[in-house]
Every structure is written in C-alpha cells, then in structure tokens.
mmCIF file with all atom_site columns, C-alpha atoms in Angstrom:
data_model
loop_
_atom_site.group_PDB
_atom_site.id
_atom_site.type_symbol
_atom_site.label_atom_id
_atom_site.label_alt_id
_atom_site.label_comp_id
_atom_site.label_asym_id
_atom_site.label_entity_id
_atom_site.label_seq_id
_atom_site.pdbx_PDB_ins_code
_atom_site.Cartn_x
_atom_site.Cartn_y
_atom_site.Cartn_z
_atom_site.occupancy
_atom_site.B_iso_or_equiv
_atom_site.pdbx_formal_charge
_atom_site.auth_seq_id
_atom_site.auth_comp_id
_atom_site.auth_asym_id
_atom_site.auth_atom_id
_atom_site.pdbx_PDB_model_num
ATOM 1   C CA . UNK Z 1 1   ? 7.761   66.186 70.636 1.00 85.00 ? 1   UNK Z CA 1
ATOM 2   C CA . UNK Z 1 2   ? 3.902   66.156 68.905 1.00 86.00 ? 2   UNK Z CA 1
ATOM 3   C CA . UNK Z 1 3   ? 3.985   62.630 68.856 1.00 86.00 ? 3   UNK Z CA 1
ATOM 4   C CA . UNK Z 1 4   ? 5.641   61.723 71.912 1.00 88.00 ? 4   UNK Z CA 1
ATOM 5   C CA . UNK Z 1 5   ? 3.061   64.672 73.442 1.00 89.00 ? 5   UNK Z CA 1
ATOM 6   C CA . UNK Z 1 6   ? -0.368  63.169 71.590 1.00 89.00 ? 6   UNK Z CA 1
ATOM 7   C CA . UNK Z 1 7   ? 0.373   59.833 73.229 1.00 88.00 ? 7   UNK Z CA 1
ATOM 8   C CA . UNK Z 1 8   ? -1.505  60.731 76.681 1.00 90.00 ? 8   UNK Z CA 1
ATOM 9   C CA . UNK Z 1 9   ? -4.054  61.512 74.900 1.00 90.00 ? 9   UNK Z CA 1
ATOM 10  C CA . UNK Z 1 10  ? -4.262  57.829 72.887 1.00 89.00 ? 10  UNK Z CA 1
ATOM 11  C CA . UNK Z 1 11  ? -3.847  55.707 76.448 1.00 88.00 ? 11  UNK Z CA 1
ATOM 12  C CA . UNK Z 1 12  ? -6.272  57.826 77.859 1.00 88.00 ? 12  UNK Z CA 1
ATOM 13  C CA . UNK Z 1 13  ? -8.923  57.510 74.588 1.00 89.00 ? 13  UNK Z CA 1
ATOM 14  C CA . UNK Z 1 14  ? -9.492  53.674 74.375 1.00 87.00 ? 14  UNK Z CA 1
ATOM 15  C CA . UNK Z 1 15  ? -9.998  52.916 78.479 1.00 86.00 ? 15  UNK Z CA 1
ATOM 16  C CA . UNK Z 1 16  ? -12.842 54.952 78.840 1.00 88.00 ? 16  UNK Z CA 1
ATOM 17  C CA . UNK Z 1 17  ? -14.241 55.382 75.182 1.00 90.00 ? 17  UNK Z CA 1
ATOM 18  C CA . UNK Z 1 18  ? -14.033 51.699 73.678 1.00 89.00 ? 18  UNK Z CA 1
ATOM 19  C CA . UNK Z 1 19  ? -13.640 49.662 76.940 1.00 91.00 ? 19  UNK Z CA 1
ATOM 20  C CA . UNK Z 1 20  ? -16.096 51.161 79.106 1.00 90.00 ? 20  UNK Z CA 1
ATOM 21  C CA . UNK Z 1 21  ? -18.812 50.792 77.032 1.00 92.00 ? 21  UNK Z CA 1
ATOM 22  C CA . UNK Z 1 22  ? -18.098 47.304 76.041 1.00 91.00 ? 22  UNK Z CA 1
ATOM 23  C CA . UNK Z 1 23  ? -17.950 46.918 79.813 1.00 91.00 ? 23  UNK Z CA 1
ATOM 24  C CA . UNK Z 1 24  ? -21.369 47.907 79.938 1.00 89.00 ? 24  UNK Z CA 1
ATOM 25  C CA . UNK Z 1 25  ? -22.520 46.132 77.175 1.00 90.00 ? 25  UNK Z CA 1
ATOM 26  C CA . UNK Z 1 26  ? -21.431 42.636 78.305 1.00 90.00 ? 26  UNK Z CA 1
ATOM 27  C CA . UNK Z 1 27  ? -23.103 43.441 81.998 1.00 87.00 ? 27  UNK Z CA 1
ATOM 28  C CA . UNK Z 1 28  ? -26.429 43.759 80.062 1.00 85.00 ? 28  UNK Z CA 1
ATOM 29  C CA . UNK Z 1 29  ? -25.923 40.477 77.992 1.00 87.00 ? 29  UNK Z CA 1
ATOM 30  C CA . UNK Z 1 30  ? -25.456 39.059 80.874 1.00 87.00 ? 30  UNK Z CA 1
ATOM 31  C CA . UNK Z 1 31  ? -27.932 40.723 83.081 1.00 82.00 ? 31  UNK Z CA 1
ATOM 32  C CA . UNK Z 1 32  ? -25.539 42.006 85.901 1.00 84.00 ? 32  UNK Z CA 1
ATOM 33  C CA . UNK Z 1 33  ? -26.541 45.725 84.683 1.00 78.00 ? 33  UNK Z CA 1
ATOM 34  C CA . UNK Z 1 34  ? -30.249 45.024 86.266 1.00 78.00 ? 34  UNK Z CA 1
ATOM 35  C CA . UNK Z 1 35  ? -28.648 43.563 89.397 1.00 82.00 ? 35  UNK Z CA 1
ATOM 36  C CA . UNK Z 1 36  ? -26.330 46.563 90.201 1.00 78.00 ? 36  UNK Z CA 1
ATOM 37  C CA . UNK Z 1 37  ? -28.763 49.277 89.371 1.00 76.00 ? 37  UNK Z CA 1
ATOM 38  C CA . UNK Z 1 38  ? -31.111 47.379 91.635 1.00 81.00 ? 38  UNK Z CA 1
ATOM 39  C CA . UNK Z 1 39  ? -28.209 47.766 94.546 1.00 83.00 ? 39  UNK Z CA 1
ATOM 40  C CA . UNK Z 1 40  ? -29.563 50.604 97.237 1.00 88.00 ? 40  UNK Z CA 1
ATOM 41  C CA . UNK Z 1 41  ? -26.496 52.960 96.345 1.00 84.00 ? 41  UNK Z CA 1
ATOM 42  C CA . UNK Z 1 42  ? -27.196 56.689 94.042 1.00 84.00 ? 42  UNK Z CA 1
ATOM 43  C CA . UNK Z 1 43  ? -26.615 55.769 90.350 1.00 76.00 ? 43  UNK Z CA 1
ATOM 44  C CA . UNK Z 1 44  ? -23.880 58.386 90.496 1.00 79.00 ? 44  UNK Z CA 1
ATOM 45  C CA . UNK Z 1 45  ? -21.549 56.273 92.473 1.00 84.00 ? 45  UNK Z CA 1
ATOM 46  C CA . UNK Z 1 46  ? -21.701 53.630 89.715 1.00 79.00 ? 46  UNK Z CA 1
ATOM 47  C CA . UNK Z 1 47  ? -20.683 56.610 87.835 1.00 80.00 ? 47  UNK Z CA 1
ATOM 48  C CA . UNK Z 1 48  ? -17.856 58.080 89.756 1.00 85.00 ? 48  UNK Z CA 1
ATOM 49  C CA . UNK Z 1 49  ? -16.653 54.816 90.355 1.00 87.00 ? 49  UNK Z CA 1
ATOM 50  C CA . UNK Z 1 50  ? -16.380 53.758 86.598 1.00 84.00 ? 50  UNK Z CA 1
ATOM 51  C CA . UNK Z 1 51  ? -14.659 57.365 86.305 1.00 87.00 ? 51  UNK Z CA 1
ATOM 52  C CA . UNK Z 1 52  ? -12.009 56.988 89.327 1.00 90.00 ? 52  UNK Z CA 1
ATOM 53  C CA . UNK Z 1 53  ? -11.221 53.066 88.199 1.00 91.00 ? 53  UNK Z CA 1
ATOM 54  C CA . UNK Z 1 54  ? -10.688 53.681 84.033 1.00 88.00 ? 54  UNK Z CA 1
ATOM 55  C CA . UNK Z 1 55  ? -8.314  57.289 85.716 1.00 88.00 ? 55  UNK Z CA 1
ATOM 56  C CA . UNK Z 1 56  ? -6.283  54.803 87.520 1.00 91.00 ? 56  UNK Z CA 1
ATOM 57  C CA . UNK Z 1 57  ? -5.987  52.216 84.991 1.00 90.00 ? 57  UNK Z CA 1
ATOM 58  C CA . UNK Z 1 58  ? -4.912  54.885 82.040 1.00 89.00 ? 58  UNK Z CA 1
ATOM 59  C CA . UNK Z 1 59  ? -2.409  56.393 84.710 1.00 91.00 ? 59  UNK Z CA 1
ATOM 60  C CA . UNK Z 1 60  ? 0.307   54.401 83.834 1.00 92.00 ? 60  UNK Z CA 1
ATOM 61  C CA . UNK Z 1 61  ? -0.002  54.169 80.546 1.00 88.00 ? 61  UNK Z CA 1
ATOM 62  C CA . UNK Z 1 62  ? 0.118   58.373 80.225 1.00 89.00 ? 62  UNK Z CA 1
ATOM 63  C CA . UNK Z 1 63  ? 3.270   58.209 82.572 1.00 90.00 ? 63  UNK Z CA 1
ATOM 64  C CA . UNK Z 1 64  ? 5.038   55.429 80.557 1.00 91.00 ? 64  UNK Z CA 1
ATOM 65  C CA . UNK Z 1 65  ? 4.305   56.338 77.356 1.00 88.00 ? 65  UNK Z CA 1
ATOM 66  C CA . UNK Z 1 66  ? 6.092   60.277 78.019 1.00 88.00 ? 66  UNK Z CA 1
ATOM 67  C CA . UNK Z 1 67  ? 8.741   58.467 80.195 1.00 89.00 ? 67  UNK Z CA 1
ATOM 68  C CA . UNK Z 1 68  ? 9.876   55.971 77.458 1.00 90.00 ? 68  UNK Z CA 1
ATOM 69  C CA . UNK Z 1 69  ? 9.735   59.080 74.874 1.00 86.00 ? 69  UNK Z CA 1
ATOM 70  C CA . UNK Z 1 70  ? 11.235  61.172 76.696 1.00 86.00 ? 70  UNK Z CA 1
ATOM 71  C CA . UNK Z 1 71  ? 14.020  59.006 77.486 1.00 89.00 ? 71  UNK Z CA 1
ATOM 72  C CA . UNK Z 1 72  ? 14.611  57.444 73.818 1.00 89.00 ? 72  UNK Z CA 1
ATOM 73  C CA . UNK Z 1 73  ? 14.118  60.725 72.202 1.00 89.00 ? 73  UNK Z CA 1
ATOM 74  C CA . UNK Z 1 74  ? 15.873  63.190 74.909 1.00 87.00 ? 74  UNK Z CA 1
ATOM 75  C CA . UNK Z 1 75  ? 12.771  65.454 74.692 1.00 85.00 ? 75  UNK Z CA 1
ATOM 76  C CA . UNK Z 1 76  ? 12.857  68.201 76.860 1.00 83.00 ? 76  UNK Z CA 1
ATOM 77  C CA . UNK Z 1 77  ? 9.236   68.488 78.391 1.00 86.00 ? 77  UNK Z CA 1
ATOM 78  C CA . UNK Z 1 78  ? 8.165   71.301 80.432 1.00 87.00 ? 78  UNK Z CA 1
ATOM 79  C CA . UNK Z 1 79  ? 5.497   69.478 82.545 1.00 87.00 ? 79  UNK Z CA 1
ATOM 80  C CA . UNK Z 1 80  ? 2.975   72.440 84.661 1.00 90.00 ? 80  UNK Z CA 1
ATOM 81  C CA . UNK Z 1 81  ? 0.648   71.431 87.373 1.00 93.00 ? 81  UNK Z CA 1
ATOM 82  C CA . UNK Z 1 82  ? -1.793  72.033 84.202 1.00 92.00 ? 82  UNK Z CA 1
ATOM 83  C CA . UNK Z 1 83  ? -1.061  68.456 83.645 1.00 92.00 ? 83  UNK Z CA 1
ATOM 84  C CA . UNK Z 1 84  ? -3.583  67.483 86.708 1.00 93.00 ? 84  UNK Z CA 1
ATOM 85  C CA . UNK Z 1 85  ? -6.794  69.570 85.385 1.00 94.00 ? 85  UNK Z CA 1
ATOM 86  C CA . UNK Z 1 86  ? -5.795  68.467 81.533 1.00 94.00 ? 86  UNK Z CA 1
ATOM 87  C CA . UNK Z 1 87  ? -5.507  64.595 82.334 1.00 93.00 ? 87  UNK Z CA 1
ATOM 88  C CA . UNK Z 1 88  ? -8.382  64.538 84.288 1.00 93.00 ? 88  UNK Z CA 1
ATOM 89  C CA . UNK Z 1 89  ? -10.738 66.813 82.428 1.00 94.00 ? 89  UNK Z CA 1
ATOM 90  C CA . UNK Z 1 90  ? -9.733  64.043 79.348 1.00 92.00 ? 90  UNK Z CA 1
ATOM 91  C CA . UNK Z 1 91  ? -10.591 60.981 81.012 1.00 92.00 ? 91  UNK Z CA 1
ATOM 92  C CA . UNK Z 1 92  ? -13.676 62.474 82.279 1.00 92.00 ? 92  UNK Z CA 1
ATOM 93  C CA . UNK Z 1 93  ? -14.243 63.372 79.323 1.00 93.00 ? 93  UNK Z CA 1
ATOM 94  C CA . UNK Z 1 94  ? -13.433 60.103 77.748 1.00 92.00 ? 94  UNK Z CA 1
ATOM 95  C CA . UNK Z 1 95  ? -15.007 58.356 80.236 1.00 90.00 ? 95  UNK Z CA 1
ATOM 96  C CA . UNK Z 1 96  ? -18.510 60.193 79.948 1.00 89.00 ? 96  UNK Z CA 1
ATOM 97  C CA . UNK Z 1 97  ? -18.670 60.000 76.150 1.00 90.00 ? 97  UNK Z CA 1
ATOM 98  C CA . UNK Z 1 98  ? -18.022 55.614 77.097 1.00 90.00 ? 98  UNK Z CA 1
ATOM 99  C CA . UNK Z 1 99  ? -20.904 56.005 79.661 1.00 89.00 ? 99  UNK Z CA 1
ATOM 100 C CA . UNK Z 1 100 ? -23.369 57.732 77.588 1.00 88.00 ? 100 UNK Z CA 1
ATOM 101 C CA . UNK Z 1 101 ? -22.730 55.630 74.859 1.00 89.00 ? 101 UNK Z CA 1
ATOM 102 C CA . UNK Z 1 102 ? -23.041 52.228 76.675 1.00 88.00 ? 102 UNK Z CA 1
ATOM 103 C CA . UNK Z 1 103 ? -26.093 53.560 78.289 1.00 86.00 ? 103 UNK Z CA 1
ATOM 104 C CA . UNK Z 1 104 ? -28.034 55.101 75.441 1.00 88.00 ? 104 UNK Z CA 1
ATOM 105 C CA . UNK Z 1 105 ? -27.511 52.354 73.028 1.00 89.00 ? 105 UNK Z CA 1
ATOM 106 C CA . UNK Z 1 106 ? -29.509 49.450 74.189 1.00 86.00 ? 106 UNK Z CA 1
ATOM 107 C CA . UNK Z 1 107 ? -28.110 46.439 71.400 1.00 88.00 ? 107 UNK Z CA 1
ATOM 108 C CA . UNK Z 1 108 ? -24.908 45.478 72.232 1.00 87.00 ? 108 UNK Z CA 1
ATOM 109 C CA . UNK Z 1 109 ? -23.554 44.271 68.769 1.00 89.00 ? 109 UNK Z CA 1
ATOM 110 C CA . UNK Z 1 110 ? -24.295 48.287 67.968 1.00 93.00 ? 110 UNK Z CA 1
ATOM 111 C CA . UNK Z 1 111 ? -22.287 49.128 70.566 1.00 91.00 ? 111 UNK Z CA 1
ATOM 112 C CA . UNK Z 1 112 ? -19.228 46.780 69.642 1.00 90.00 ? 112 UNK Z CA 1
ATOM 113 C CA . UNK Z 1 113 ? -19.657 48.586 65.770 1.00 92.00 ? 113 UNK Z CA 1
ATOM 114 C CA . UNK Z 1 114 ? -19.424 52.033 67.122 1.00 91.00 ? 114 UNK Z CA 1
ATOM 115 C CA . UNK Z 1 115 ? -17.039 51.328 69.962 1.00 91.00 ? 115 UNK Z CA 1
ATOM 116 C CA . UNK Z 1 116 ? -14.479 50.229 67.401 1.00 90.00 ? 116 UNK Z CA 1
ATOM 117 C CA . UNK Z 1 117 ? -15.484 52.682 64.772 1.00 90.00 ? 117 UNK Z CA 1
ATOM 118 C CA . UNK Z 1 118 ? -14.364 55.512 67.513 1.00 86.00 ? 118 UNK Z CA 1
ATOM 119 C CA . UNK Z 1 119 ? -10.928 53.552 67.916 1.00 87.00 ? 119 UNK Z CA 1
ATOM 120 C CA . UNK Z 1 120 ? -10.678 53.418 64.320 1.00 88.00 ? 120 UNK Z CA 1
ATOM 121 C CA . UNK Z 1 121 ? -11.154 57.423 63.864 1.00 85.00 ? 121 UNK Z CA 1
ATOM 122 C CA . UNK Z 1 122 ? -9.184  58.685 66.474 1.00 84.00 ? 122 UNK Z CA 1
ATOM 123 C CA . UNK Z 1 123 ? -6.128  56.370 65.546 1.00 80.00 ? 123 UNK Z CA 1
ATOM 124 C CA . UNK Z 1 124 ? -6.118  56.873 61.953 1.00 84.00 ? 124 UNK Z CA 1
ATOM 125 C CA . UNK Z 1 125 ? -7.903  59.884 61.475 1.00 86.00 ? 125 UNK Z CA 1
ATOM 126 C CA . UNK Z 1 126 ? -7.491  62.719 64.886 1.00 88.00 ? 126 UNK Z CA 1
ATOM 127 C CA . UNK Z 1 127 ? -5.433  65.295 64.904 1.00 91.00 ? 127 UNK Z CA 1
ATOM 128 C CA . UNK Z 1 128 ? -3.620  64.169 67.888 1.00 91.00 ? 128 UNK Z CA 1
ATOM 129 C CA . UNK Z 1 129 ? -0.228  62.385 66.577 1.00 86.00 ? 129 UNK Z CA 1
ATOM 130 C CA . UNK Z 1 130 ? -0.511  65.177 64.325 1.00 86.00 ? 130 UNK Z CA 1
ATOM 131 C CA . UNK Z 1 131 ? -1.153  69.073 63.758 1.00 90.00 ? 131 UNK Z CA 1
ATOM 132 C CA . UNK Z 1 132 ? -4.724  69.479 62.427 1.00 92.00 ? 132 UNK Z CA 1
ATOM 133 C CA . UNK Z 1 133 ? -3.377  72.157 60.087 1.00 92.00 ? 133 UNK Z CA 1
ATOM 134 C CA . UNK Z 1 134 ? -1.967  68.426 57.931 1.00 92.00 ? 134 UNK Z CA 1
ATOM 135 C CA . UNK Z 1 135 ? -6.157  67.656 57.679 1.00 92.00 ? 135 UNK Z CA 1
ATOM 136 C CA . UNK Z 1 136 ? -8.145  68.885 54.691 1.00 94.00 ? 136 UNK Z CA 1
ATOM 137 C CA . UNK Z 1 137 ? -10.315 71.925 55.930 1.00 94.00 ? 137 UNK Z CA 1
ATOM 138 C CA . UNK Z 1 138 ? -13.950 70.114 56.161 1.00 95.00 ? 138 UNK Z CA 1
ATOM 139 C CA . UNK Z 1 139 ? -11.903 67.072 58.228 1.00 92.00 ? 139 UNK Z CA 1
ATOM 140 C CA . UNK Z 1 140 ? -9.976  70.034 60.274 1.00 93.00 ? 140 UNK Z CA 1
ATOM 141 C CA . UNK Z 1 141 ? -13.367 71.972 60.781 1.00 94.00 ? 141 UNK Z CA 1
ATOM 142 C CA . UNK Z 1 142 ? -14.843 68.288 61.912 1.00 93.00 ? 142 UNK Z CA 1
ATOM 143 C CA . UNK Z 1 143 ? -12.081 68.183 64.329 1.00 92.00 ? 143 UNK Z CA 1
ATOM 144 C CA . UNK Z 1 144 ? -12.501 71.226 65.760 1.00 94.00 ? 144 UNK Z CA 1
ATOM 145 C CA . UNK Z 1 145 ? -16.225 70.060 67.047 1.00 94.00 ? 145 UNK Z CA 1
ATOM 146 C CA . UNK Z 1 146 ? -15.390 66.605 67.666 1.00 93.00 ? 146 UNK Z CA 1
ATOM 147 C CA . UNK Z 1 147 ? -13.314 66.613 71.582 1.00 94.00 ? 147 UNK Z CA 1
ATOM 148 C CA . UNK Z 1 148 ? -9.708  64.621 70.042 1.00 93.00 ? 148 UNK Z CA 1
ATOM 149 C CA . UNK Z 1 149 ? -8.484  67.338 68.876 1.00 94.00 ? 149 UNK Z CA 1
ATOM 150 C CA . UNK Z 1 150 ? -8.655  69.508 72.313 1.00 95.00 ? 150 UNK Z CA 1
ATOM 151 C CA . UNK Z 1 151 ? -8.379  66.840 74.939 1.00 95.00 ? 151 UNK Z CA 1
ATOM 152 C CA . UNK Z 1 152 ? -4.695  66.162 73.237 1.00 94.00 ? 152 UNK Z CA 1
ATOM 153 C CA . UNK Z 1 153 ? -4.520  69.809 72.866 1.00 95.00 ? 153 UNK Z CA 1
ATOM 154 C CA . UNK Z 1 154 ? -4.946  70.195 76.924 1.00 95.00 ? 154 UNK Z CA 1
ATOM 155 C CA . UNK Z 1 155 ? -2.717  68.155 77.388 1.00 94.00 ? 155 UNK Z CA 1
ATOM 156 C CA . UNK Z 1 156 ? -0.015  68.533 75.292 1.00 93.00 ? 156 UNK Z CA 1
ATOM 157 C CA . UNK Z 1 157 ? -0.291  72.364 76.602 1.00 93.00 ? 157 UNK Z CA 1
ATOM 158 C CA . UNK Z 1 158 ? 0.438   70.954 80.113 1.00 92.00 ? 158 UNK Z CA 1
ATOM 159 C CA . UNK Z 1 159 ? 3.965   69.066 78.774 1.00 91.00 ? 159 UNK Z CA 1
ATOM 160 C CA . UNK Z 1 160 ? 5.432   71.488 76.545 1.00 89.00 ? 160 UNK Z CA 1
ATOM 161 C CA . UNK Z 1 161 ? 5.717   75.785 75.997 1.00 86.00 ? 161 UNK Z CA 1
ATOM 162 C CA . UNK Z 1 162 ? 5.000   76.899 72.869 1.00 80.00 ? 162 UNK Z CA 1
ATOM 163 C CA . UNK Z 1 163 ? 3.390   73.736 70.996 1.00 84.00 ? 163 UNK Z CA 1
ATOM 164 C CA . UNK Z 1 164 ? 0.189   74.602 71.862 1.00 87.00 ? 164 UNK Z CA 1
ATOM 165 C CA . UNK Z 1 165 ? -1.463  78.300 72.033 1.00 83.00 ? 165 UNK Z CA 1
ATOM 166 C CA . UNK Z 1 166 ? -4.255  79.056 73.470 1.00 83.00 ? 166 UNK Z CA 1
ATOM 167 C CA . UNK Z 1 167 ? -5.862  76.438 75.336 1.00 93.00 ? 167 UNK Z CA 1
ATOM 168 C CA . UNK Z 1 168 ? -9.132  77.662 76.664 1.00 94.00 ? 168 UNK Z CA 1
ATOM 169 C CA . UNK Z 1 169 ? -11.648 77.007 74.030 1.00 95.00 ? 169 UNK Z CA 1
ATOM 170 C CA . UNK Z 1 170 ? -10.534 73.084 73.912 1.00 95.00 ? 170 UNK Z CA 1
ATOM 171 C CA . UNK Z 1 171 ? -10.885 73.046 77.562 1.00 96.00 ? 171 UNK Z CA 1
ATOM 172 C CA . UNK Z 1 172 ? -14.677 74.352 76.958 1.00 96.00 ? 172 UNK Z CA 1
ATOM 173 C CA . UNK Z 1 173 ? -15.365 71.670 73.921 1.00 96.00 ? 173 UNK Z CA 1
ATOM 174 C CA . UNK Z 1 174 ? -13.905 68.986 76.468 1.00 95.00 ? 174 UNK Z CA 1
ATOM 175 C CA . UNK Z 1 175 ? -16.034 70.532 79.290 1.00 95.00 ? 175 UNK Z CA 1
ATOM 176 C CA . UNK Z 1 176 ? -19.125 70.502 76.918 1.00 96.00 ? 176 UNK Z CA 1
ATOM 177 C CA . UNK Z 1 177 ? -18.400 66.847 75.454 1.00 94.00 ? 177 UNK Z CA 1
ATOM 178 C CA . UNK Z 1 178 ? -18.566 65.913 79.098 1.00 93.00 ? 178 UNK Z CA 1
ATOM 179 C CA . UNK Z 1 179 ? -21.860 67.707 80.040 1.00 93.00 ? 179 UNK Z CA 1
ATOM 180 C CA . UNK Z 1 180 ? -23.474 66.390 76.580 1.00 93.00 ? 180 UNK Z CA 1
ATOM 181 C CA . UNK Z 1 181 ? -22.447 62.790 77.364 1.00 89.00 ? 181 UNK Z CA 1
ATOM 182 C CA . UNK Z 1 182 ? -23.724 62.773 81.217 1.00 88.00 ? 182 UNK Z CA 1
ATOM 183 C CA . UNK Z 1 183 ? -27.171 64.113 79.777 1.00 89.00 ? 183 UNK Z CA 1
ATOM 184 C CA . UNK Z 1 184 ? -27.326 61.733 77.210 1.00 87.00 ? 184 UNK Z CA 1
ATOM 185 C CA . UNK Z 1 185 ? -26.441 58.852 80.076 1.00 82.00 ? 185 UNK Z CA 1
ATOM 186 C CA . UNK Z 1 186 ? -29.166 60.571 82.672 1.00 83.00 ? 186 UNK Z CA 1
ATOM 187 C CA . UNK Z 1 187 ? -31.962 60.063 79.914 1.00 85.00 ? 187 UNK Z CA 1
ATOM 188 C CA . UNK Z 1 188 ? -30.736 56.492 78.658 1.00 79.00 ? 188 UNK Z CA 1
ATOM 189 C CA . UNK Z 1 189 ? -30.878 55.808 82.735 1.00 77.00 ? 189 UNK Z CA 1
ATOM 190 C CA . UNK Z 1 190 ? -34.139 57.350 83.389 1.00 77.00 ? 190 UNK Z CA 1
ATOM 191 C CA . UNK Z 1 191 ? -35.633 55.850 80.430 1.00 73.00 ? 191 UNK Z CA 1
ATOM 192 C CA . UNK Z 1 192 ? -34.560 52.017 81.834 1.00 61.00 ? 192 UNK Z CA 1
ATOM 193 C CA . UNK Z 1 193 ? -37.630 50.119 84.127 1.00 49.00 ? 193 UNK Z CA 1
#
C-alpha cells in the first residue's frame, strides 16, 4: 500500500519538475521564449497555462498507476475528496519549482544537469516509495525541508486511513515550496530585457 500510494506522487514529480524546465530551456535555445513573452497576454497566463497543461498530462498517469495497483495487489484504498486539494497542491507545486528553475537559470546545459539531478534524488533517494523513518537522520531531517517527502505525504493521506498522520505541516512545506518557487520565477522574469 506505501508503494502503490507514493506512485502519484512519482508521475506527478517528473512532468512538471524535469520536463517543464527542459521545456523552457529548449524555447530559449531556440529563441521562441523572446517571441512569446513579447505576445500582448499577462505573463501569468503563460504561467497558469504551463500549470493546467503538465495537471492534465500527469492525470492519467496518477489514475493508472493506483488503478493497476490496486487491481494487481487487491489494495483496499480509501480515496477522500482530499485527493483534489492534495493532487493539485503537488503539481502546483511541482510545476512552480520546474518554472522557477527554468526561469532563474539562464544556461541551458545547467539546467539539463540539475533537471536530471532532481530525477535522480527523488527516485533513488525520497522518502516517497518509502517511510522516511528507513533514511539516516541528517537524510530524514533533509527530507523533512525538501517538498518529496510531504507532497507524497498529501497524497497518500487522501488514498488511505491510517498511513499517514497528520497532514497539515506537509501541506504548509508544499504551500511554501510553491510561494518560494513563483518568487524566484517573478525575479528571473523581471530581471529578463
């Protein structure tokens, strides 16, 4: 049930934190990025848009990854309308950390390093295929600041009763991650001719 329960979490990570950048990086390579920030639309449609496209694309990958478990393991999920907030408060969350970072870094080679340096921490070495208490206590304490840990948290919170106790302080780190990450994008915007 953790496993079947962290992997939400992983289709939702990669979409908005290693493709969305790399999305971003390419349209400055190839100097589309000038062109649409030159459109006469706010900035913050380019924004909501990226958001409300890399939702719908990680969609089905949340629903068939607990569908398949569910169905080869006979896992009894308990799935509450907290699965709405939880899914989207990760992908926004997900997705603004892939925004800021595509933004704020201006080579993109840099970004390609850290882009798959992110994929390559959270799949070998997040708490969210497994409990954080398996994690030496400077990598647990890490964790604990870094948003993995509580975006598969939320969600697994929303699938299951009793996996997961209290929820509310990974729904502030996630909330914070998000805020951080949209400031961090605002100044990397601003800062652009």
């Amino acid at each position: 049930t953790f496993l079947a329960t962290g992997a939400p979490t992983l289709a939702l990570i990669p979409l908005g934190m290693a493709l969305l950048p790399s999305l971003i990086a390419i349209r400055k390579l190839e100097g589309t990025y000038d062109f649409m920030w030159s459109l006469p639309v706010p900035r913050t449609a380019t924004a909501a848009s990226s958001f409300t496209i890399f939702t719908l694309l990680a969609l089905p990958g949340v629903a068939a990854s607990l569908g398949i478990a569910a169905w080869r393991y006979d896992l009894d999920l308990r799935v509450s309308l907290w699965v709405i907030p939880a899914v989207l408060l990760g992908s926004l969350m997900a997705c603004s950390v892939g925004f800021g970072l595509g933004h704020a870094i201006p080579d993109a080679g840099i970004t390609n390093v850290i882009v798959n340096l992110v994929i390559f921490v959270v799949l070998m070495f997040s708490p969210v295929s497994f409990p954080i208490e398996n994690f030496p206590g400077w990598l647990a304490a890490t964790h604990r600041v870094l948003p993995f840990w509580h975006m598969a948290n939320v969600v697994r919170d929303s699938l299951t009763d009793g996996l997961v106790h209290s929820v509310g302080w990974s729904y502030l780190v996630l909330a914070a991650w998000t805020v951080g990450t949209w400031l961090l994008a605002a100044w990397a915007i601003r800062r652009r001719r």
